[in-house]
mmCIF file of C-alpha atoms in Angstrom:
data_model
loop_
_atom_site.group_PDB
_atom_site.id
_atom_site.type_symbol
_atom_site.label_atom_id
_atom_site.label_comp_id
_atom_site.label_asym_id
_atom_site.label_seq_id
_atom_site.Cartn_x
_atom_site.Cartn_y
_atom_site.Cartn_z
ATOM 1 C CA MET A 1 214.800 68.129 148.176
ATOM 2 C CA ALA A 2 211.458 67.820 149.922
ATOM 3 C CA LYS A 3 211.760 67.387 153.671
ATOM 4 C CA MET A 4 210.589 64.191 155.349
ATOM 5 C CA MET A 5 207.217 64.513 157.021
ATOM 6 C CA PRO A 6 206.173 63.033 160.384
ATOM 7 C CA GLU A 7 203.448 60.488 160.982
ATOM 8 C CA LEU A 8 200.057 62.079 160.440
ATOM 9 C CA LYS A 9 196.721 61.256 162.069
ATOM 10 C CA SER A 10 193.106 62.114 161.285
ATOM 11 C CA SER A 11 191.233 64.598 163.441
ATOM 12 C CA SER A 12 189.230 63.135 166.309
ATOM 13 C CA VAL A 13 186.080 64.880 165.004
ATOM 14 C CA ILE A 14 185.986 62.526 161.982
ATOM 15 C CA LYS A 15 184.002 59.297 162.071
ATOM 16 C CA ARG A 16 184.575 56.975 159.123
ATOM 17 C CA TYR A 17 181.701 54.905 157.750
ATOM 18 C CA LYS A 18 182.065 51.403 159.230
ATOM 19 C CA GLY A 19 185.616 52.167 160.274
ATOM 20 C CA GLY A 20 186.745 52.977 156.759
ATOM 21 C CA GLU A 21 184.923 50.525 154.514
ATOM 22 C CA PRO A 22 184.172 51.841 150.999
ATOM 23 C CA VAL A 23 180.729 53.023 149.990
ATOM 24 C CA LEU A 24 181.554 52.269 146.334
ATOM 25 C CA SER A 25 184.099 49.956 144.717
ATOM 26 C CA LYS A 26 184.580 48.038 141.479
ATOM 27 C CA LYS A 27 182.283 45.232 142.642
ATOM 28 C CA ASP A 28 179.364 47.685 142.515
ATOM 29 C CA ILE A 29 179.920 48.660 138.869
ATOM 30 C CA PRO A 30 177.860 46.887 136.145
ATOM 31 C CA TYR A 31 180.564 47.385 133.486
ATOM 32 C CA GLU A 32 184.330 46.944 133.311
ATOM 33 C CA ALA A 33 186.005 48.652 136.271
ATOM 34 C CA ASP A 34 189.180 48.443 138.341
ATOM 35 C CA CYS A 35 189.513 51.612 140.421
ATOM 36 C CA ILE A 36 186.548 53.742 141.554
ATOM 37 C CA PHE A 37 187.625 57.009 143.199
ATOM 38 C CA ASN A 38 187.805 60.839 143.214
ATOM 39 C CA ALA A 39 184.033 61.201 143.104
ATOM 40 C CA GLY A 40 181.919 64.315 143.224
ATOM 41 C CA VAL A 41 178.736 64.060 145.307
ATOM 42 C CA THR A 42 175.753 66.355 145.726
ATOM 43 C CA LYS A 43 172.070 66.384 146.607
ATOM 44 C CA TYR A 44 169.740 67.114 143.709
ATOM 45 C CA HIS A 45 165.942 66.954 143.733
ATOM 46 C CA GLY A 46 165.970 65.091 147.040
ATOM 47 C CA GLN A 47 168.399 62.416 145.892
ATOM 48 C CA TYR A 48 172.112 61.897 146.425
ATOM 49 C CA ILE A 49 174.089 61.803 143.186
ATOM 50 C CA MET A 50 177.656 60.627 142.779
ATOM 51 C CA VAL A 51 179.832 60.965 139.679
ATOM 52 C CA PHE A 52 182.998 58.912 139.941
ATOM 53 C CA ARG A 53 186.212 58.220 138.085
ATOM 54 C CA ASN A 54 186.676 54.677 136.798
ATOM 55 C CA ASP A 55 190.136 53.548 135.695
ATOM 56 C CA TYR A 56 190.366 50.096 134.113
ATOM 57 C CA GLN A 57 192.544 47.834 131.959
ATOM 58 C CA PHE A 58 195.636 48.132 134.189
ATOM 59 C CA ASP A 59 198.864 47.517 132.285
ATOM 60 C CA GLY A 60 200.578 45.789 135.229
ATOM 61 C CA VAL A 61 203.197 48.542 135.497
ATOM 62 C CA GLY A 62 201.696 51.876 136.469
ATOM 63 C CA SER A 63 198.857 53.047 134.244
ATOM 64 C CA PHE A 64 195.429 52.154 132.910
ATOM 65 C CA GLY A 65 194.372 51.774 129.302
ATOM 66 C CA LYS A 66 190.886 53.193 129.778
ATOM 67 C CA CYS A 67 189.040 55.705 131.938
ATOM 68 C CA ASN A 68 185.477 56.992 132.115
ATOM 69 C CA VAL A 69 183.106 58.773 134.490
ATOM 70 C CA GLY A 70 180.170 56.867 135.947
ATOM 71 C CA VAL A 71 177.119 58.033 137.861
ATOM 72 C CA ALA A 72 175.295 56.528 140.846
ATOM 73 C CA PHE A 73 172.181 57.439 142.833
ATOM 74 C CA SER A 74 171.277 56.943 146.498
ATOM 75 C CA ASP A 75 168.442 57.649 148.909
ATOM 76 C CA ASP A 76 170.675 57.771 152.007
ATOM 77 C CA GLY A 77 174.136 58.751 150.747
ATOM 78 C CA ILE A 78 175.534 55.357 151.735
ATOM 79 C CA HIS A 79 173.974 52.686 149.540
ATOM 80 C CA TRP A 80 174.375 53.397 145.837
ATOM 81 C CA LYS A 81 172.801 52.207 142.617
ATOM 82 C CA VAL A 82 175.115 52.644 139.646
ATOM 83 C CA LYS A 83 173.674 53.467 136.254
ATOM 84 C CA ASP A 84 174.191 50.656 133.764
ATOM 85 C CA LYS A 85 176.493 52.641 131.490
ATOM 86 C CA PRO A 86 179.104 55.399 132.010
ATOM 87 C CA PHE A 87 178.014 59.029 132.032
ATOM 88 C CA LEU A 88 181.112 60.498 130.355
ATOM 89 C CA THR A 89 183.482 58.783 127.939
ATOM 90 C CA VAL A 90 186.182 59.984 125.564
ATOM 91 C CA GLU A 91 183.998 58.983 122.624
ATOM 92 C CA GLY A 92 181.025 60.857 124.043
ATOM 93 C CA MET A 93 182.982 64.095 124.334
ATOM 94 C CA ASN A 94 182.917 64.341 120.514
ATOM 95 C CA ASP A 95 186.316 66.022 120.379
ATOM 96 C CA PRO A 96 189.199 64.212 118.649
ATOM 97 C CA GLU A 97 191.661 66.264 120.692
ATOM 98 C CA ILE A 98 190.489 64.681 123.983
ATOM 99 C CA THR A 99 192.186 61.430 125.057
ATOM 100 C CA LYS A 100 190.831 61.027 128.616
ATOM 101 C CA VAL A 101 188.043 62.407 130.832
ATOM 102 C CA TYR A 102 188.173 62.053 134.633
ATOM 103 C CA ASP A 103 188.060 63.556 138.170
ATOM 104 C CA PRO A 104 184.484 64.942 138.263
ATOM 105 C CA ARG A 105 183.089 67.347 140.884
ATOM 106 C CA LEU A 106 179.433 68.343 141.318
ATOM 107 C CA THR A 107 177.835 71.639 142.331
ATOM 108 C CA VAL A 108 174.154 72.612 142.174
ATOM 109 C CA ILE A 109 173.498 76.273 141.324
ATOM 110 C CA ASP A 110 169.936 77.523 140.776
ATOM 111 C CA ASP A 111 168.544 74.014 140.261
ATOM 112 C CA VAL A 112 171.138 73.067 137.637
ATOM 113 C CA CYS A 113 173.892 70.504 138.177
ATOM 114 C CA TYR A 114 177.319 71.758 137.129
ATOM 115 C CA LEU A 115 180.152 69.355 136.573
ATOM 116 C CA CYS A 116 183.815 70.271 136.854
ATOM 117 C CA PHE A 117 186.106 67.713 135.232
ATOM 118 C CA ALA A 118 189.564 67.182 133.777
ATOM 119 C CA VAL A 119 190.478 66.077 130.271
ATOM 120 C CA ASP A 120 193.800 64.970 128.879
ATOM 121 C CA THR A 121 194.277 66.176 125.334
ATOM 122 C CA LYS A 122 196.919 65.712 122.670
ATOM 123 C CA HIS A 123 198.298 69.107 123.681
ATOM 124 C CA GLY A 124 197.916 69.247 127.449
ATOM 125 C CA LEU A 125 195.652 68.775 130.467
ATOM 126 C CA ARG A 126 192.572 71.010 130.600
ATOM 127 C CA GLY A 127 189.935 71.719 133.215
ATOM 128 C CA GLY A 128 186.331 71.858 132.105
ATOM 129 C CA ILE A 129 182.912 72.971 133.321
ATOM 130 C CA GLY A 130 179.708 71.420 132.024
ATOM 131 C CA MET A 131 176.032 71.397 132.937
ATOM 132 C CA THR A 132 173.378 68.683 133.064
ATOM 133 C CA LYS A 133 169.845 68.221 134.342
ATOM 134 C CA ASP A 134 169.346 64.548 133.494
ATOM 135 C CA PHE A 135 172.784 62.872 133.768
ATOM 136 C CA GLU A 136 172.223 61.544 130.288
ATOM 137 C CA THR A 137 173.958 64.354 128.424
ATOM 138 C CA MET A 138 176.255 67.222 129.356
ATOM 139 C CA GLU A 139 176.772 70.610 127.713
ATOM 140 C CA VAL A 140 180.383 71.779 127.964
ATOM 141 C CA LEU A 141 180.510 75.454 128.937
ATOM 142 C CA SER A 142 184.246 76.061 129.140
ATOM 143 C CA LEU A 143 187.670 74.422 128.900
ATOM 144 C CA SER A 144 190.795 76.024 130.320
ATOM 145 C CA VAL A 145 194.129 76.290 128.584
ATOM 146 C CA PRO A 146 196.736 73.711 129.721
ATOM 147 C CA ASP A 147 197.557 72.937 132.421
ATOM 148 C CA ASN A 148 194.829 73.319 135.030
ATOM 149 C CA ARG A 149 192.681 70.871 136.983
ATOM 150 C CA ASN A 150 190.954 70.044 140.298
ATOM 151 C CA MET A 151 188.394 72.758 139.643
ATOM 152 C CA VAL A 152 185.415 73.161 141.964
ATOM 153 C CA LEU A 153 182.561 75.677 141.853
ATOM 154 C CA PHE A 154 181.037 77.560 144.760
ATOM 155 C CA PRO A 155 177.289 76.755 145.055
ATOM 156 C CA GLU A 156 176.211 80.382 144.507
ATOM 157 C CA LYS A 157 177.526 83.652 143.157
ATOM 158 C CA VAL A 158 179.626 85.800 145.461
ATOM 159 C CA GLY A 159 179.531 89.545 144.805
ATOM 160 C CA GLY A 160 177.624 88.934 141.583
ATOM 161 C CA ARG A 161 180.188 86.527 140.134
ATOM 162 C CA TYR A 162 180.694 82.780 139.955
ATOM 163 C CA VAL A 163 183.740 81.528 141.848
ATOM 164 C CA ARG A 164 185.913 78.489 141.323
ATOM 165 C CA LEU A 165 188.950 77.005 143.027
ATOM 166 C CA GLU A 166 191.637 75.386 140.882
ATOM 167 C CA ARG A 167 195.169 74.005 140.853
ATOM 168 C CA PRO A 168 197.342 75.120 137.934
ATOM 169 C CA PHE A 169 200.643 73.385 137.113
ATOM 170 C CA PRO A 170 203.285 76.152 136.892
ATOM 171 C CA VAL A 171 206.271 73.814 136.565
ATOM 172 C CA TYR A 172 208.799 76.299 135.266
ATOM 173 C CA SER A 173 207.868 79.226 137.464
ATOM 174 C CA ARG A 174 208.052 77.101 140.622
ATOM 175 C CA GLY A 175 211.530 75.714 140.035
ATOM 176 C CA GLY A 176 210.858 72.813 137.696
ATOM 177 C CA ILE A 177 209.566 70.541 140.480
ATOM 178 C CA ASP A 178 206.203 69.594 141.991
ATOM 179 C CA ARG A 179 205.183 72.781 143.738
ATOM 180 C CA PHE A 180 201.522 73.347 142.958
ATOM 181 C CA ASP A 181 199.267 75.750 144.859
ATOM 182 C CA MET A 182 195.571 76.557 145.163
ATOM 183 C CA TRP A 183 194.186 79.431 143.092
ATOM 184 C CA MET A 184 190.833 81.134 142.629
ATOM 185 C CA SER A 185 189.165 82.608 139.532
ATOM 186 C CA PHE A 186 185.920 84.475 138.854
ATOM 187 C CA SER A 187 183.357 84.611 136.046
ATOM 188 C CA HIS A 188 180.137 86.390 135.112
ATOM 189 C CA ASP A 189 178.853 83.568 132.900
ATOM 190 C CA LEU A 190 180.737 80.310 133.763
ATOM 191 C CA LYS A 191 182.421 80.495 130.347
ATOM 192 C CA TYR A 192 185.040 83.232 130.620
ATOM 193 C CA TRP A 193 187.237 83.206 133.709
ATOM 194 C CA GLY A 194 189.707 85.738 135.095
ATOM 195 C CA ASP A 195 190.693 88.012 137.983
ATOM 196 C CA SER A 196 192.686 84.994 139.153
ATOM 197 C CA LYS A 197 194.554 85.093 142.434
ATOM 198 C CA LEU A 198 196.509 82.790 144.726
ATOM 199 C CA LEU A 199 194.409 81.492 147.620
ATOM 200 C CA ALA A 200 196.905 79.298 149.476
ATOM 201 C CA ALA A 201 200.416 78.012 148.794
ATOM 202 C CA VAL A 202 202.167 74.790 149.718
ATOM 203 C CA GLU A 203 204.225 76.577 152.358
ATOM 204 C CA ASP A 204 200.992 77.644 154.109
ATOM 205 C CA VAL A 205 200.124 74.019 154.955
ATOM 206 C CA PRO A 206 202.338 72.320 157.574
ATOM 207 C CA PHE A 207 201.446 68.791 156.432
ATOM 208 C CA ALA A 208 202.308 69.420 152.761
ATOM 209 C CA ASN A 209 205.665 69.863 151.053
ATOM 210 C CA ASP A 210 204.717 68.986 147.470
ATOM 211 C CA LYS A 211 201.351 70.430 146.429
ATOM 212 C CA ILE A 212 197.931 71.511 147.634
ATOM 213 C CA GLY A 213 194.680 71.970 145.774
ATOM 214 C CA PRO A 214 190.881 72.028 145.975
ATOM 215 C CA GLY A 215 188.886 69.099 147.302
ATOM 216 C CA ALA A 216 185.088 69.258 147.418
ATOM 217 C CA PRO A 217 183.030 72.323 146.457
ATOM 218 C CA PRO A 218 182.764 74.643 149.487
ATOM 219 C CA VAL A 219 179.748 74.545 151.806
ATOM 220 C CA LYS A 220 178.146 77.762 153.056
ATOM 221 C CA THR A 221 177.872 78.184 156.839
ATOM 222 C CA GLU A 222 177.196 81.194 159.048
ATOM 223 C CA ALA A 223 180.886 81.244 159.949
ATOM 224 C CA GLY A 224 182.124 81.225 156.338
ATOM 225 C CA TRP A 225 182.697 78.970 153.357
ATOM 226 C CA LEU A 226 183.749 75.600 154.788
ATOM 227 C CA THR A 227 186.313 74.314 152.308
ATOM 228 C CA LEU A 228 188.109 70.989 151.937
ATOM 229 C CA PHE A 229 191.469 70.722 150.205
ATOM 230 C CA HIS A 230 194.104 68.100 149.514
ATOM 231 C CA GLY A 231 197.636 68.415 150.851
ATOM 232 C CA VAL A 232 200.462 66.259 149.517
ATOM 233 C CA ASP A 233 203.844 65.439 150.982
ATOM 234 C CA ILE A 234 206.611 63.513 149.283
ATOM 235 C CA ASP A 235 209.301 61.390 150.949
ATOM 236 C CA ARG A 236 212.031 60.060 148.662
ATOM 237 C CA THR A 237 212.712 57.160 151.040
ATOM 238 C CA ARG A 238 209.295 55.635 150.448
ATOM 239 C CA GLY A 239 209.233 52.499 148.331
ATOM 240 C CA LYS A 240 206.642 50.566 146.351
ATOM 241 C CA ASN A 241 203.466 51.425 148.303
ATOM 242 C CA GLY A 242 200.936 50.117 145.807
ATOM 243 C CA TRP A 243 200.764 48.553 142.366
ATOM 244 C CA GLU A 244 203.486 50.726 140.877
ATOM 245 C CA ALA A 245 207.229 50.136 141.201
ATOM 246 C CA ARG A 246 207.509 53.223 143.411
ATOM 247 C CA TRP A 247 205.023 55.598 145.027
ATOM 248 C CA GLN A 248 206.521 58.225 147.333
ATOM 249 C CA LYS A 249 203.619 60.604 147.967
ATOM 250 C CA ARG A 250 201.004 60.818 150.712
ATOM 251 C CA TYR A 251 197.708 62.690 150.281
ATOM 252 C CA CYS A 252 195.672 64.054 153.188
ATOM 253 C CA ALA A 253 192.435 66.031 153.403
ATOM 254 C CA GLY A 254 192.616 69.466 154.998
ATOM 255 C CA ILE A 255 189.941 71.939 156.082
ATOM 256 C CA MET A 256 189.755 75.741 156.025
ATOM 257 C CA LEU A 257 187.212 78.530 156.289
ATOM 258 C CA LEU A 258 186.864 81.347 153.744
ATOM 259 C CA ASP A 259 185.183 84.714 154.185
ATOM 260 C CA LEU A 260 181.571 84.735 152.969
ATOM 261 C CA GLU A 261 181.806 88.042 151.111
ATOM 262 C CA ASP A 262 185.449 87.792 150.023
ATOM 263 C CA PRO A 263 186.314 84.096 149.555
ATOM 264 C CA SER A 264 189.886 84.983 148.623
ATOM 265 C CA LYS A 265 190.361 85.725 152.340
ATOM 266 C CA ILE A 266 191.157 82.712 154.535
ATOM 267 C CA ILE A 267 189.539 83.136 157.964
ATOM 268 C CA GLY A 268 191.137 80.042 159.413
ATOM 269 C CA MET A 269 192.812 76.760 158.546
ATOM 270 C CA SER A 270 193.532 73.601 160.493
ATOM 271 C CA LYS A 271 197.285 73.135 160.764
ATOM 272 C CA GLU A 272 196.781 69.373 161.005
ATOM 273 C CA PRO A 273 195.046 67.020 158.549
ATOM 274 C CA LEU A 274 191.322 66.464 158.769
ATOM 275 C CA ILE A 275 191.702 62.972 157.302
ATOM 276 C CA ALA A 276 195.057 61.192 156.998
ATOM 277 C CA PRO A 277 195.589 57.686 155.550
ATOM 278 C CA GLU A 278 195.141 55.170 158.374
ATOM 279 C CA THR A 279 192.686 52.378 157.586
ATOM 280 C CA GLU A 280 193.218 49.195 155.584
ATOM 281 C CA TYR A 281 191.646 50.633 152.435
ATOM 282 C CA GLU A 282 193.748 53.789 152.746
ATOM 283 C CA VAL A 283 197.203 52.294 153.361
ATOM 284 C CA GLU A 284 197.164 48.702 152.082
ATOM 285 C CA GLY A 285 196.456 46.932 148.825
ATOM 286 C CA GLY A 286 195.353 49.864 146.673
ATOM 287 C CA PHE A 287 196.761 51.196 143.431
ATOM 288 C CA ARG A 288 198.532 54.120 145.124
ATOM 289 C CA THR A 289 198.442 53.700 148.873
ATOM 290 C CA ASN A 290 198.431 56.512 151.426
ATOM 291 C CA VAL A 291 196.040 58.622 149.380
ATOM 292 C CA ILE A 292 193.007 60.506 150.744
ATOM 293 C CA PHE A 293 191.328 62.707 148.127
ATOM 294 C CA PRO A 294 188.135 64.535 149.181
ATOM 295 C CA GLY A 295 185.725 65.307 146.345
ATOM 296 C CA GLY A 296 182.288 65.644 147.921
ATOM 297 C CA MET A 297 180.896 67.377 151.011
ATOM 298 C CA ILE A 298 177.217 67.610 151.973
ATOM 299 C CA LEU A 299 175.836 69.562 154.927
ATOM 300 C CA GLU A 300 172.722 67.810 156.221
ATOM 301 C CA ASP A 301 169.805 69.544 157.959
ATOM 302 C CA ASP A 302 170.862 68.162 161.359
ATOM 303 C CA GLY A 303 174.341 69.701 161.111
ATOM 304 C CA THR A 304 176.083 66.484 160.064
ATOM 305 C CA VAL A 305 178.602 66.834 157.250
ATOM 306 C CA LYS A 306 179.129 63.893 154.920
ATOM 307 C CA ILE A 307 182.604 63.860 153.360
ATOM 308 C CA TYR A 308 183.274 61.612 150.373
ATOM 309 C CA TYR A 309 186.847 60.763 149.489
ATOM 310 C CA GLY A 310 188.848 58.480 147.260
ATOM 311 C CA ALA A 311 191.106 56.054 149.144
ATOM 312 C CA SER A 312 194.371 54.830 147.594
ATOM 313 C CA ASP A 313 193.039 55.782 144.145
ATOM 314 C CA THR A 314 191.023 52.537 144.305
ATOM 315 C CA VAL A 315 187.742 52.904 146.216
ATOM 316 C CA GLU A 316 185.340 55.641 147.318
ATOM 317 C CA CYS A 317 184.791 56.112 151.067
ATOM 318 C CA MET A 318 182.748 58.358 153.339
ATOM 319 C CA ALA A 319 183.233 59.974 156.740
ATOM 320 C CA GLU A 320 181.062 62.223 158.900
ATOM 321 C CA ALA A 321 181.571 65.089 161.316
ATOM 322 C CA LYS A 322 179.514 67.813 162.959
ATOM 323 C CA VAL A 323 179.680 71.126 161.145
ATOM 324 C CA GLU A 324 180.448 73.023 164.358
ATOM 325 C CA ASP A 325 183.420 70.741 165.016
ATOM 326 C CA LEU A 326 184.793 71.325 161.512
ATOM 327 C CA ILE A 327 184.450 75.079 161.913
ATOM 328 C CA ALA A 328 186.215 74.927 165.289
ATOM 329 C CA LEU A 329 189.210 73.223 163.662
ATOM 330 C CA CYS A 330 189.746 76.232 161.393
ATOM 331 C CA LYS A 331 191.982 78.289 163.657
ATOM 332 C CA PRO A 332 192.495 81.940 162.705
ATOM 333 C CA VAL A 333 195.478 82.351 160.396
#
């Protein structure tokens, strides 16, 4: 049985936008929407771009009838203009096997926007990689076998190969319970992936007892690859905590630093959360409360890091920190 976890607090280096108010919510969407979260964010051709998950048509019990991926644009990374129709839909995937598309992440490599995403299919959950230059259409480059998700791409090749982080779901080999870890795979062409290895396990993260996985695509710094991740703890004494009859998990954002030349080597990791659920939008009133899920990280020219995260699986929020402060949190392992 998973051990009970203590109260968790965000790092003092984090400053939330307007104390935790969302930068995007359902009121900003020009089509049917209920929950706007788990967005990927990048800068592309001088503009901020956000791709976000939209769940809608809630059944009143615990799930949504529909889901799509929308896209929004911004000049400052705070105020967003949402395109008048979704970017990705099940129908637009043109694959009768696919039943849902969601959880996008964005990485720019050599002036091309690459999109990591998840799809539910009739025979399992798959992680995908696509590419786009116009956010009108997307070419799918690869889809994993079930079950794999939360994929993110590094923004450049390392040692001549593309690198991605991922979170497989090895239910049987980890004891038949939630016990999901963060892995890394490599590719020469973004289509065929292998040389996979474990990067970090649940037991490596003091504020997780359930699962860990990638967050936003890593950012390159002189000290190493600055990398966000999500850490999840479960407490069986927790009750309703949201729209569902019972929600017992808590998600936090963590931070670590990977070696520039060998990203499978962790230089350092904060033993405490970078962002823990604390504000109204993070702990009250959302679909699944006590959830922080980081999906976007942008290093600005002045050394400020913008971190975009889903709060309570309901809204998209943003926080900032100085890059040197984030690096300092990553204590040597």
